[in-house]
Amino acid sequence: LISEQNAAFVPLERFLLNPRAAHYFLLFLMQQRQHFELYFWLHVEYVLKKYATTDKALFWTLTFDLIKKAEADSAAIQASTKAGLKQAMKTQSLEDALSMFAVAQQEICLVLNASWYERFVKSPLYSLALSDRGAKTLLDSDSEDDDEDDGPSLRDSFSEYDSIADIPTGERPLLVHHVESEDSDSDLDDGKPMKLNLESIIRSTTLPEGLQVHYRPNYPIQPMVLREDECPVIDAIVLFKTIFTESGPRLELSYVRKDQAPRESPSAETQRKISELAKRIQPYFVPHGRFVSSQKDPDALFPFVVIQNGELGTLYGMCYTSYIEFTEGEFIAQGMGVVSPYPLVDGLRAIVSHHVLNAVDPLSPDVVRPLYNVPAPSPTSAPLNTSSSSKQKVPSRRNSGTLLDLPPPPRIDFSLSILFANLSTAVVLEVVANALLEHSIILLSSSMTALTVSAEAIRCLLNPFSWCHIYIPLLPKALLSYLHCPTPILVGIHQSCATRDDLPIPSPSTCAVIVDLDRGTIEYLGSRKLQWPTMGLQDDATTPIALVQSFESAKAKLDELFHPSCINLDDLAPPSRISPLPSSFPEATVRSIFHRLISDLLYDHSAACLVVGDAEESVIIFDELKFTCQRPPHEGPFIECLIRTQC
């Protein structure tokens, strides 16, 4: 067993040539927040040198980012070397760039040898690196003469500290445990190159507070996109009708098969899938639970979304409900529901609405069955062009950074107009801010369509972030227990389904907001809340989290778009009180404003990100302190909450 007392000394230059061992040294430096120099060395050696021959475009992209970071964060690289790197970048000379990178690596090694490597050799992480099977070649001699030339294999003393116990507590690495790769034995035996396996190295220690580790997902990410072809989009059609049982009224479901006369009976697996589908979507057909009514309620057509784990994944549905007379003075609910694996709202509404209005018997299985072959209409929105918004002038207080190049928002199949028709621009922005901070959001309305479309609009405006917690835009009465879920929720409740007693009671460290779409108001539950720093009565008692300047800029743009006659009313020559309003809802402009808002919130975040690893495997180390220190002090609380979310 190798310990700090009997660990053999390995020169720095040789130690760094083993990528797995070198990353133990990097973790040690991260604990001291002195890691950039070694990060630069490793990034050049194990990432840039490979891409220099395999992907030159990516090489220059990564080189630009690394040179920019080094300009601000590296004290070891000399000014002349930095200038040489900039010149190589300007001329796109690969040979000059690699030559200057080699010089920078030498300068970094000189600094590390003179200071931090001595401390690392006395640390438990150094012993752990030598014990690591992936780094075992560190102790292998290059030749038979190495043992004679190198002298004793054990190092008796070190420059500053005699033992690990003498290292100040603040500098001593916190050793947790070492996790060996399960396939390390096979990799070594087969002669294959050892995988870096960064996760096992990172788990060997504890990083200081403020350094976040973000692993790449080990599953394929398949974003939901609209169909661009003429293929059918409806995956299942279910008819339902109220029946009476001993336990009371309930819905009886009938699955409509795609083939009128199937050649063979469905298999047990098919029956299981149909049963699972029915169980998932049944609560959404009559979400308020009113199976029987004393009067004939008007026909209703409303969307719903079911997001759960499992093979069925996310389902978008459209439900048509009608009440028919069962006995005198008693009406029962019946109708149909269609579901699709594609994010369709207006498309499904158009299909079902056209069917109900034109069919003689719209709830007959034979009449409904042709809907399986109907393609979706064109999406509501066209692809959003953000090139114009990305060229807008950046605020002067951030003239040293870079604006994040976010991907354009995807196409959607619904309009944002319903959300903005029910809420003011300030309330919409405040709701989006709460969603960004992963506060629970409960929408309330008398319209089931308004609930689903508004929830979808909120999710849309978060792009490229995504809401990764419980999401039920139309919460059925039977599922009201979800309101008390300990994790954040984004749900919509019909006003007839719940009372104030059903609402959750958040803890002091959490927040929940009630958004009344009918009244256009927002109400906070609990003591934690967001606050506009320049609007409304300031509440100093509960020390609310102030919205950052980016939200004020977005509000000004939205007000100029929707309420031009109410701007600058105190000016000597105010604008005309009769200002033209958009003839149609400006979907693209609104989405561009929110796209710019998110981009501004993440402004220059790349300066606080380090992609650690090699060309095959990497993790992202995000420095919270470095990111927040770029912001004005009054924006700190909001930004700190934002970067600790799971969006």
XYZ file of C-alpha atoms in Angstrom:
647
model
C 0.000 0.000 0.000
C 1.421 3.350 -1.039
C 1.187 6.112 1.561
C 2.504 9.645 1.899
C 5.545 8.301 3.777
C 6.707 5.673 1.266
C 5.473 7.132 -2.025
C 8.111 7.157 -4.747
C 8.918 10.507 -6.285
C 7.942 10.933 -9.928
C 9.189 14.036 -11.757
C 6.474 16.454 -12.826
C 7.166 16.132 -16.556
C 6.760 12.364 -16.379
C 3.753 12.592 -14.079
C 1.868 14.817 -16.515
C 2.375 12.390 -19.388
C -0.037 9.985 -17.704
C -3.431 11.671 -18.254
C -5.205 9.879 -15.422
C -2.479 10.693 -12.894
C -2.273 14.290 -14.125
C -5.943 14.809 -13.356
C -5.324 13.878 -9.721
C -2.904 16.801 -9.638
C -5.539 18.996 -11.275
C -8.058 18.094 -8.563
C -5.506 18.968 -5.893
C -5.003 22.384 -7.465
C -8.756 22.886 -7.746
C -9.000 22.484 -3.989
C -6.606 25.418 -3.700
C -8.289 27.273 -6.599
C -4.934 27.369 -8.389
C -5.887 25.057 -11.224
C -5.919 27.109 -14.416
C -2.224 26.704 -15.288
C -2.394 22.919 -15.181
C -5.773 22.963 -16.926
C -4.147 24.897 -19.774
C -1.305 22.364 -20.003
C -3.654 19.356 -20.040
C -6.073 20.940 -22.500
C -3.260 21.551 -24.967
C -1.706 18.115 -24.510
C -4.787 15.895 -24.562
C -7.365 17.896 -26.517
C -5.888 20.495 -28.857
C -3.010 18.373 -30.150
C -5.447 15.683 -31.236
C -7.856 18.057 -32.935
C -4.945 19.773 -34.695
C -4.811 16.762 -37.012
C -8.399 15.492 -36.926
C -10.622 18.589 -36.791
C -8.901 21.892 -37.501
C -12.102 23.940 -37.299
C -12.738 22.697 -33.766
C -9.057 23.205 -32.942
C -9.256 26.913 -33.728
C -12.551 27.309 -31.880
C -11.103 25.755 -28.724
C -7.851 27.653 -29.176
C -9.665 30.988 -29.278
C -11.507 30.183 -26.050
C -8.360 28.953 -24.279
C -6.282 31.992 -25.297
C -9.010 34.295 -24.041
C -9.118 32.505 -20.682
C -5.321 32.569 -20.403
C -5.243 36.312 -21.007
C -7.162 36.872 -17.776
C -6.336 33.836 -15.632
C -2.751 32.771 -16.350
C 0.161 34.273 -14.451
C 2.667 31.626 -15.541
C 2.453 32.239 -19.286
C 4.605 35.199 -20.248
C 3.181 38.224 -22.060
C 5.326 37.522 -25.125
C 3.957 33.983 -25.306
C 0.384 35.234 -25.043
C 1.105 37.707 -27.839
C 2.544 34.905 -29.971
C -0.576 32.812 -29.415
C -2.791 35.712 -30.437
C -0.751 36.245 -33.589
C -0.953 32.551 -34.478
C -4.696 32.703 -33.954
C -4.944 35.767 -36.165
C -2.948 34.209 -39.011
C -4.479 30.738 -38.487
C -0.988 29.246 -38.570
C -1.231 25.760 -37.097
C 2.538 25.334 -36.869
C 3.011 28.630 -35.031
C 0.129 27.869 -32.674
C 1.531 24.474 -31.676
C 4.982 25.996 -31.243
C 3.697 28.740 -28.946
C 1.578 26.239 -27.009
C 4.750 24.217 -26.371
C 6.456 27.332 -25.000
C 3.460 28.043 -22.776
C 3.545 24.477 -21.457
C 7.226 24.854 -20.544
C 6.530 28.094 -18.686
C 3.688 26.438 -16.785
C 5.891 23.492 -15.772
C 8.503 25.877 -14.383
C 5.928 27.526 -12.124
C 4.329 24.249 -11.009
C 7.716 22.691 -10.249
C 8.697 25.684 -8.165
C 5.578 25.726 -6.023
C 2.536 23.472 -6.137
C 3.996 20.145 -7.237
C 5.997 19.857 -4.020
C 2.813 20.246 -1.992
C 0.945 17.779 -4.152
C 3.622 15.110 -3.663
C 3.021 15.292 0.094
C -0.755 14.946 -0.265
C -2.944 11.811 -0.100
C -4.033 12.413 -3.697
C -0.471 11.854 -4.893
C -0.343 8.476 -3.153
C -3.749 7.693 -4.568
C -2.531 8.502 -8.077
C 0.412 6.124 -7.705
C -1.914 3.394 -6.428
C -4.317 3.867 -9.325
C -4.208 0.970 -11.777
C -4.668 3.352 -14.660
C -1.564 5.279 -13.599
C 0.619 2.293 -12.630
C 3.095 3.024 -15.447
C 4.310 5.983 -13.397
C 6.412 3.565 -11.329
C 7.651 1.578 -14.316
C 11.245 2.384 -15.231
C 11.928 3.631 -18.710
C 15.204 1.695 -18.758
C 17.330 -0.500 -16.557
C 19.579 2.466 -15.811
C 16.787 4.575 -14.350
C 17.124 3.056 -10.897
C 20.832 3.842 -10.789
C 20.534 7.339 -12.198
C 17.543 8.476 -10.246
C 18.940 7.572 -6.844
C 16.656 6.455 -4.006
C 13.102 5.650 -5.012
C 11.762 7.272 -1.874
C 11.936 10.992 -1.320
C 13.075 11.836 2.193
C 12.031 15.467 2.500
C 10.243 18.169 0.605
C 10.636 21.880 0.297
C 8.017 23.371 2.575
C 6.322 20.679 4.645
C 7.780 17.631 6.372
C 4.539 15.640 6.390
C 0.916 15.909 5.408
C 0.059 16.779 8.997
C 2.136 19.942 8.672
C 0.110 21.257 5.754
C -2.405 23.868 6.950
C -5.934 22.537 7.200
C -7.213 24.924 4.550
C -4.728 23.512 2.040
C -5.144 19.855 2.943
C -7.236 17.879 0.420
C -10.328 16.181 1.777
C -9.909 12.523 0.894
C -13.195 10.697 0.446
C -12.628 7.366 -1.255
C -11.219 5.970 -4.439
C -13.436 4.257 -6.981
C -11.707 1.896 -9.364
C -13.071 1.468 -12.842
C -14.865 -1.861 -13.111
C -13.269 -2.628 -16.426
C -9.779 -1.425 -15.508
C -8.398 -4.954 -15.263
C -9.673 -5.954 -18.672
C -8.404 -2.761 -20.273
C -4.912 -3.339 -18.940
C -4.862 -7.002 -19.801
C -6.100 -6.465 -23.345
C -3.496 -3.827 -24.051
C -6.151 -1.239 -24.826
C -5.559 2.401 -23.857
C -6.821 3.128 -20.374
C -9.971 5.205 -20.292
C -9.683 8.422 -18.362
C -12.839 7.673 -16.322
C -13.013 11.152 -14.838
C -15.936 10.394 -12.563
C -13.915 7.900 -10.514
C -11.104 10.446 -10.140
C -13.447 13.243 -9.096
C -15.111 11.004 -6.519
C -11.697 10.531 -4.916
C -11.822 13.973 -3.388
C -14.077 16.865 -2.462
C -14.009 20.036 -4.496
C -14.303 23.371 -2.698
C -17.652 25.093 -2.466
C -18.475 26.987 -5.611
C -17.020 24.517 -8.113
C -19.793 22.542 -9.795
C -19.162 19.349 -11.746
C -21.517 18.746 -14.673
C -21.360 15.294 -16.235
C -22.533 14.650 -19.730
C -25.743 12.575 -19.793
C -25.247 8.861 -20.387
C -28.468 8.618 -22.372
C -29.450 10.028 -25.755
C -31.190 13.391 -25.608
C -34.068 13.464 -28.064
C -35.805 16.835 -28.043
C -39.425 16.842 -29.090
C -39.742 18.404 -32.528
C -42.640 19.002 -34.860
C -43.123 16.843 -37.910
C -42.165 18.658 -41.091
C -43.703 16.076 -43.424
C -47.235 14.983 -44.232
C -47.184 11.863 -42.058
C -50.069 11.171 -39.658
C -49.474 12.377 -36.115
C -52.248 10.779 -34.029
C -51.001 7.740 -32.158
C -54.149 6.685 -30.273
C -57.857 7.488 -30.161
C -59.932 6.704 -27.080
C -63.688 7.083 -26.639
C -65.130 7.495 -23.149
C -68.548 7.503 -21.531
C -69.807 7.768 -17.959
C -71.178 4.596 -16.415
C -72.598 3.943 -12.957
C -71.137 1.346 -10.601
C -71.630 0.448 -6.961
C -68.815 2.812 -6.012
C -70.289 5.663 -8.053
C -69.977 7.070 -11.563
C -66.765 6.530 -13.507
C -65.526 6.613 -17.084
C -65.590 3.601 -19.362
C -62.884 3.802 -22.035
C -62.927 2.256 -25.484
C -59.737 2.118 -27.542
C -60.289 2.638 -31.278
C -58.078 0.343 -33.334
C -56.405 1.573 -36.480
C -57.700 -1.429 -38.455
C -61.412 -2.032 -38.453
C -61.029 -5.799 -38.755
C -57.558 -6.861 -37.583
C -56.302 -10.113 -39.054
C -55.344 -11.483 -35.664
C -56.189 -10.710 -32.066
C -53.822 -8.328 -30.271
C -50.967 -9.876 -28.342
C -50.658 -9.720 -24.577
C -47.965 -7.054 -24.942
C -50.257 -4.899 -27.076
C -53.062 -5.296 -24.570
C -50.703 -4.251 -21.783
C -49.669 -1.099 -23.652
C -53.295 -0.186 -24.339
C -54.160 -0.683 -20.675
C -51.211 1.447 -19.579
C -52.174 4.188 -22.027
C -55.762 4.226 -20.767
C -54.596 4.430 -17.165
C -52.352 7.389 -17.924
C -54.781 9.555 -19.855
C -58.124 8.697 -18.204
C -57.918 11.405 -15.461
C -57.516 14.150 -18.091
C -60.779 13.512 -19.958
C -62.931 14.998 -17.178
C -60.272 16.831 -15.144
C -62.726 18.573 -12.807
C -64.293 15.199 -11.936
C -67.830 16.245 -12.883
C -69.006 13.020 -14.514
C -72.654 13.848 -13.804
C -74.204 17.306 -14.033
C -77.640 18.629 -13.216
C -77.584 20.739 -16.360
C -76.229 20.320 -19.842
C -72.788 21.890 -19.780
C -71.526 23.328 -23.065
C -69.307 21.128 -25.210
C -65.611 21.595 -24.479
C -62.440 21.038 -26.490
C -59.175 21.395 -24.589
C -55.547 20.196 -24.772
C -53.604 18.299 -22.138
C -50.059 17.016 -21.701
C -48.981 13.837 -19.938
C -45.300 13.645 -18.992
C -44.171 10.518 -17.214
C -41.303 8.085 -17.309
C -41.734 4.897 -19.247
C -41.804 3.643 -22.787
C -44.713 5.902 -23.764
C -42.850 9.076 -22.799
C -44.527 12.451 -23.287
C -47.967 12.533 -24.836
C -49.829 15.557 -26.173
C -53.578 15.146 -26.224
C -56.792 16.861 -27.235
C -60.073 16.033 -25.520
C -63.618 16.665 -26.702
C -66.236 16.416 -23.927
C -69.995 16.590 -24.301
C -72.836 16.090 -21.816
C -75.847 14.032 -22.879
C -79.091 13.531 -21.010
C -79.146 10.275 -19.058
C -82.319 10.755 -17.046
C -84.536 13.753 -16.561
C -82.447 16.514 -15.023
C -79.271 14.419 -15.133
C -76.550 14.679 -17.751
C -73.449 12.488 -18.077
C -70.076 13.179 -19.689
C -68.932 11.437 -22.833
C -66.465 12.240 -25.547
C -63.201 11.343 -27.228
C -59.513 11.939 -26.732
C -56.647 11.756 -29.203
C -52.981 11.610 -28.231
C -49.794 12.183 -30.170
C -46.091 11.755 -29.386
C -45.444 15.103 -31.104
C -45.717 18.506 -29.350
C -48.947 19.527 -31.047
C -51.590 21.826 -29.587
C -53.213 23.889 -32.332
C -52.649 21.060 -34.807
C -54.597 18.526 -32.750
C -57.281 21.124 -32.019
C -57.775 21.741 -35.744
C -58.060 18.012 -36.466
C -60.547 17.233 -33.683
C -62.550 20.427 -34.151
C -62.978 19.795 -37.874
C -64.042 16.217 -37.165
C -66.625 17.115 -34.493
C -68.161 19.961 -36.493
C -68.495 18.000 -39.732
C -69.230 14.412 -38.686
C -72.814 13.244 -38.264
C -71.881 10.914 -35.415
C -68.453 12.144 -34.231
C -68.168 9.552 -31.440
C -68.730 6.473 -33.578
C -65.627 4.252 -33.800
C -65.944 3.838 -37.561
C -66.286 7.596 -38.038
C -63.371 8.401 -35.735
C -60.963 5.807 -37.156
C -59.933 7.831 -40.280
C -58.318 10.428 -37.988
C -55.341 8.080 -37.722
C -54.452 9.031 -41.292
C -54.853 12.816 -41.006
C -51.571 14.787 -41.076
C -51.110 17.772 -38.800
C -51.640 21.265 -40.207
C -48.677 23.599 -40.560
C -47.085 24.643 -37.236
C -48.198 27.898 -35.683
C -44.721 29.395 -35.678
C -41.985 29.519 -38.272
C -38.333 28.910 -37.353
C -37.134 31.847 -35.274
C -34.311 33.900 -36.738
C -32.209 35.300 -33.910
C -29.409 36.762 -35.999
C -30.721 40.307 -35.646
C -31.113 40.090 -31.896
C -27.642 38.623 -31.447
C -26.117 41.703 -33.057
C -27.635 44.118 -30.595
C -25.248 46.229 -28.610
C -24.100 44.623 -25.382
C -24.499 46.681 -22.189
C -21.358 48.683 -21.488
C -20.881 47.237 -18.011
C -20.057 43.910 -19.668
C -17.851 45.032 -22.502
C -15.119 42.506 -21.744
C -17.078 39.306 -22.206
C -18.778 37.316 -24.881
C -22.464 36.940 -25.601
C -23.561 33.331 -25.422
C -24.418 31.964 -28.850
C -27.614 30.126 -27.979
C -29.290 27.829 -30.488
C -32.447 29.300 -32.012
C -35.682 28.324 -30.245
C -37.575 25.460 -31.893
C -40.847 25.775 -33.755
C -43.987 25.575 -31.649
C -47.573 24.640 -32.403
C -49.372 27.153 -30.213
C -49.526 30.895 -29.742
C -48.034 32.913 -26.911
C -50.916 35.359 -27.215
C -53.079 33.623 -24.580
C -50.404 34.071 -21.909
C -49.910 37.764 -22.712
C -53.652 38.368 -23.020
C -54.163 37.184 -19.437
C -51.033 38.603 -17.794
C -49.195 41.896 -18.036
C -45.646 41.961 -19.350
C -44.299 42.466 -15.822
C -46.182 39.448 -14.468
C -45.115 37.245 -17.396
C -41.470 38.146 -16.792
C -41.862 37.551 -13.060
C -43.374 34.121 -13.697
C -40.525 33.221 -16.061
C -38.026 34.405 -13.440
C -39.635 32.111 -10.859
C -39.459 29.229 -13.321
C -35.760 29.916 -13.931
C -35.129 29.699 -10.180
C -37.164 26.467 -10.002
C -39.869 27.895 -7.777
C -43.157 26.018 -7.817
C -45.709 27.646 -10.131
C -49.434 26.958 -9.851
C -51.587 28.366 -12.639
C -55.259 28.990 -11.914
C -57.993 29.591 -14.500
C -61.554 28.788 -15.459
C -60.323 27.776 -18.930
C -58.615 24.428 -19.357
C -57.158 25.532 -22.687
C -55.661 28.649 -21.090
C -53.967 26.494 -18.445
C -52.266 24.147 -20.897
C -51.281 26.784 -23.443
C -49.973 29.163 -20.754
C -47.890 26.411 -19.157
C -46.500 25.462 -22.565
C -45.717 29.129 -23.229
C -43.780 29.409 -19.962
C -41.743 26.338 -20.865
C -41.158 27.751 -24.331
C -39.856 31.071 -22.990
C -37.286 29.233 -20.847
C -35.484 27.956 -23.945
C -32.723 26.721 -24.057
C -33.327 25.828 -20.418
C -35.962 23.215 -19.742
C -38.278 22.565 -16.829
C -37.017 19.240 -15.468
C -39.410 18.808 -12.545
C -43.062 17.793 -12.264
C -45.019 19.304 -15.137
C -48.800 18.836 -15.392
C -50.297 21.842 -17.210
C -53.820 20.556 -16.575
C -53.855 18.892 -13.162
C -56.933 16.663 -12.748
C -58.833 16.800 -9.502
C -57.880 13.192 -8.825
C -54.185 14.168 -8.800
C -54.313 17.194 -6.481
C -51.891 15.439 -4.121
C -49.122 16.525 -6.523
C -49.504 20.027 -5.076
C -47.682 18.828 -1.962
C -44.768 17.272 -3.823
C -41.457 18.201 -2.114
C -39.858 19.045 -5.473
C -40.739 22.065 -7.648
C -43.923 21.777 -9.694
C -45.392 23.581 -12.685
C -49.085 22.742 -12.789
C -52.395 24.233 -13.848
C -55.614 23.895 -11.839
C -59.159 24.551 -12.967
C -60.717 26.979 -10.512
C -63.489 24.504 -9.673
C -61.038 21.793 -8.602
C -59.255 23.256 -5.602
C -59.585 25.639 -2.679
C -56.955 27.575 -0.756
C -56.760 24.721 1.754
C -55.432 22.490 -1.037
C -52.442 24.750 -1.691
C -48.986 23.749 -0.445
C -47.223 25.418 2.472
C -43.638 26.040 1.315
C -40.701 25.953 3.683
C -38.612 29.096 4.313
C -36.023 27.905 1.774
C -38.537 27.235 -1.011
C -41.027 29.325 -2.914
C -44.393 28.801 -4.585
C -46.426 31.272 -6.612
C -50.099 31.280 -7.562
C -50.701 32.804 -10.993
C -54.364 33.680 -11.536
C -54.814 33.844 -15.297
C -58.375 35.134 -15.008
C -57.430 38.113 -12.829
C -53.896 38.584 -14.108
C -52.341 38.465 -10.636
C -49.456 36.685 -8.955
C -49.370 35.703 -5.284
C -46.468 34.280 -3.293
C -46.867 31.499 -0.748
C -44.323 31.699 2.030
C -41.723 34.329 2.889
C -39.404 33.926 -0.087
C -40.304 36.025 -3.115
C -38.977 37.895 -6.120
C -39.266 41.650 -6.428
C -38.840 44.256 -9.133
C -36.228 46.701 -7.804
C -37.810 49.684 -9.600
C -41.540 48.883 -9.416
C -44.124 48.554 -6.688
C -43.707 48.929 -2.944
C -40.327 47.685 -1.800
C -40.515 44.977 0.857
C -37.424 45.088 3.051
C -38.804 42.906 5.823
C -38.465 39.605 3.993
C -35.339 40.546 1.991
C -36.782 39.430 -1.365
C -34.616 38.413 -4.297
C -34.368 41.338 -6.699
C -34.819 40.735 -10.404
C -31.716 41.611 -12.393
C -31.378 44.381 -14.943
C -31.943 41.989 -17.849
C -35.604 41.636 -16.866
C -36.089 45.399 -16.821
C -34.610 45.633 -20.321
C -36.916 42.863 -21.539
C -39.941 44.574 -19.985
C -39.088 47.845 -21.713
C -38.972 46.081 -25.075
C -42.253 44.246 -24.455
C -44.002 47.431 -23.316
C -42.756 49.246 -26.390
C -44.208 46.426 -28.468
C -47.610 46.102 -26.760
C -48.185 49.490 -25.095
C -46.320 52.124 -27.122
C -48.720 54.899 -26.073
C -47.859 54.417 -22.376
C -44.112 54.990 -22.689
C -42.396 58.178 -21.518
C -45.628 59.873 -20.457
C -43.663 62.339 -18.309
C -41.651 63.653 -21.246
C -42.136 67.222 -22.401
C -43.434 65.880 -25.694
C -44.950 62.452 -24.895
C -45.705 60.027 -27.727
C -49.029 60.012 -29.473
C -51.825 58.496 -27.400
C -52.996 56.738 -30.532
C -50.071 54.463 -31.345
C -50.486 51.585 -33.777
C -50.613 48.117 -32.255
C -49.456 44.958 -34.041
C -52.130 43.660 -36.404
C -51.348 40.117 -35.263
C -49.550 38.804 -32.218
C -45.786 39.253 -32.795
C -44.740 35.703 -31.913
C -41.231 35.920 -33.343
C -40.464 39.287 -31.745
C -41.625 38.174 -28.300
C -39.611 34.981 -28.460
C -36.563 36.941 -29.615
C -36.866 39.235 -26.585
C -36.909 36.270 -24.208
C -34.145 34.580 -26.179
C -32.047 37.687 -25.633
C -33.030 37.751 -21.942
C -31.717 34.219 -21.323
C -28.584 34.956 -23.319
C -27.934 38.065 -21.237
C -28.428 36.143 -17.984
C -25.695 33.740 -19.097
C -23.483 36.476 -20.471
C -19.805 35.450 -20.531
C -20.549 32.243 -18.641
C -17.878 30.467 -20.695
C -15.218 32.369 -18.743
C -16.298 30.404 -15.665
C -16.466 27.028 -17.458
C -13.602 24.598 -17.887
C -14.043 21.501 -20.040
C -11.831 19.051 -18.157
C -10.699 15.777 -19.706
C -9.354 14.580 -23.020
C -10.720 14.377 -26.547
C -12.723 11.242 -25.705
C -14.220 12.043 -22.301
C -14.828 15.277 -20.456
C -16.809 16.977 -17.719
C -17.582 20.645 -17.226
C -16.291 22.397 -14.121
C -18.291 25.547 -13.472
C -16.914 28.181 -11.102
C -19.853 29.859 -9.362
C -17.727 32.488 -7.658
C -16.040 33.570 -10.863
C -19.370 33.847 -12.670
C -21.156 35.818 -9.950
C -18.270 38.228 -9.366
C -18.767 39.535 -12.911
C -22.188 40.873 -11.883
C -23.105 43.959 -9.867
C -23.539 43.155 -6.154
C -27.315 43.699 -6.155
C -27.712 41.004 -8.846
C -25.789 38.440 -6.820
C -28.719 36.742 -5.000
C -30.672 36.088 -8.205
C -27.645 34.855 -10.169
C -26.535 32.606 -7.303
C -29.984 31.004 -7.186
C -30.028 30.616 -10.967
C -26.732 28.760 -11.291
C -27.699 26.281 -8.576
C -30.802 25.071 -10.366
C -31.172 21.982 -12.541
C -32.445 23.822 -15.614
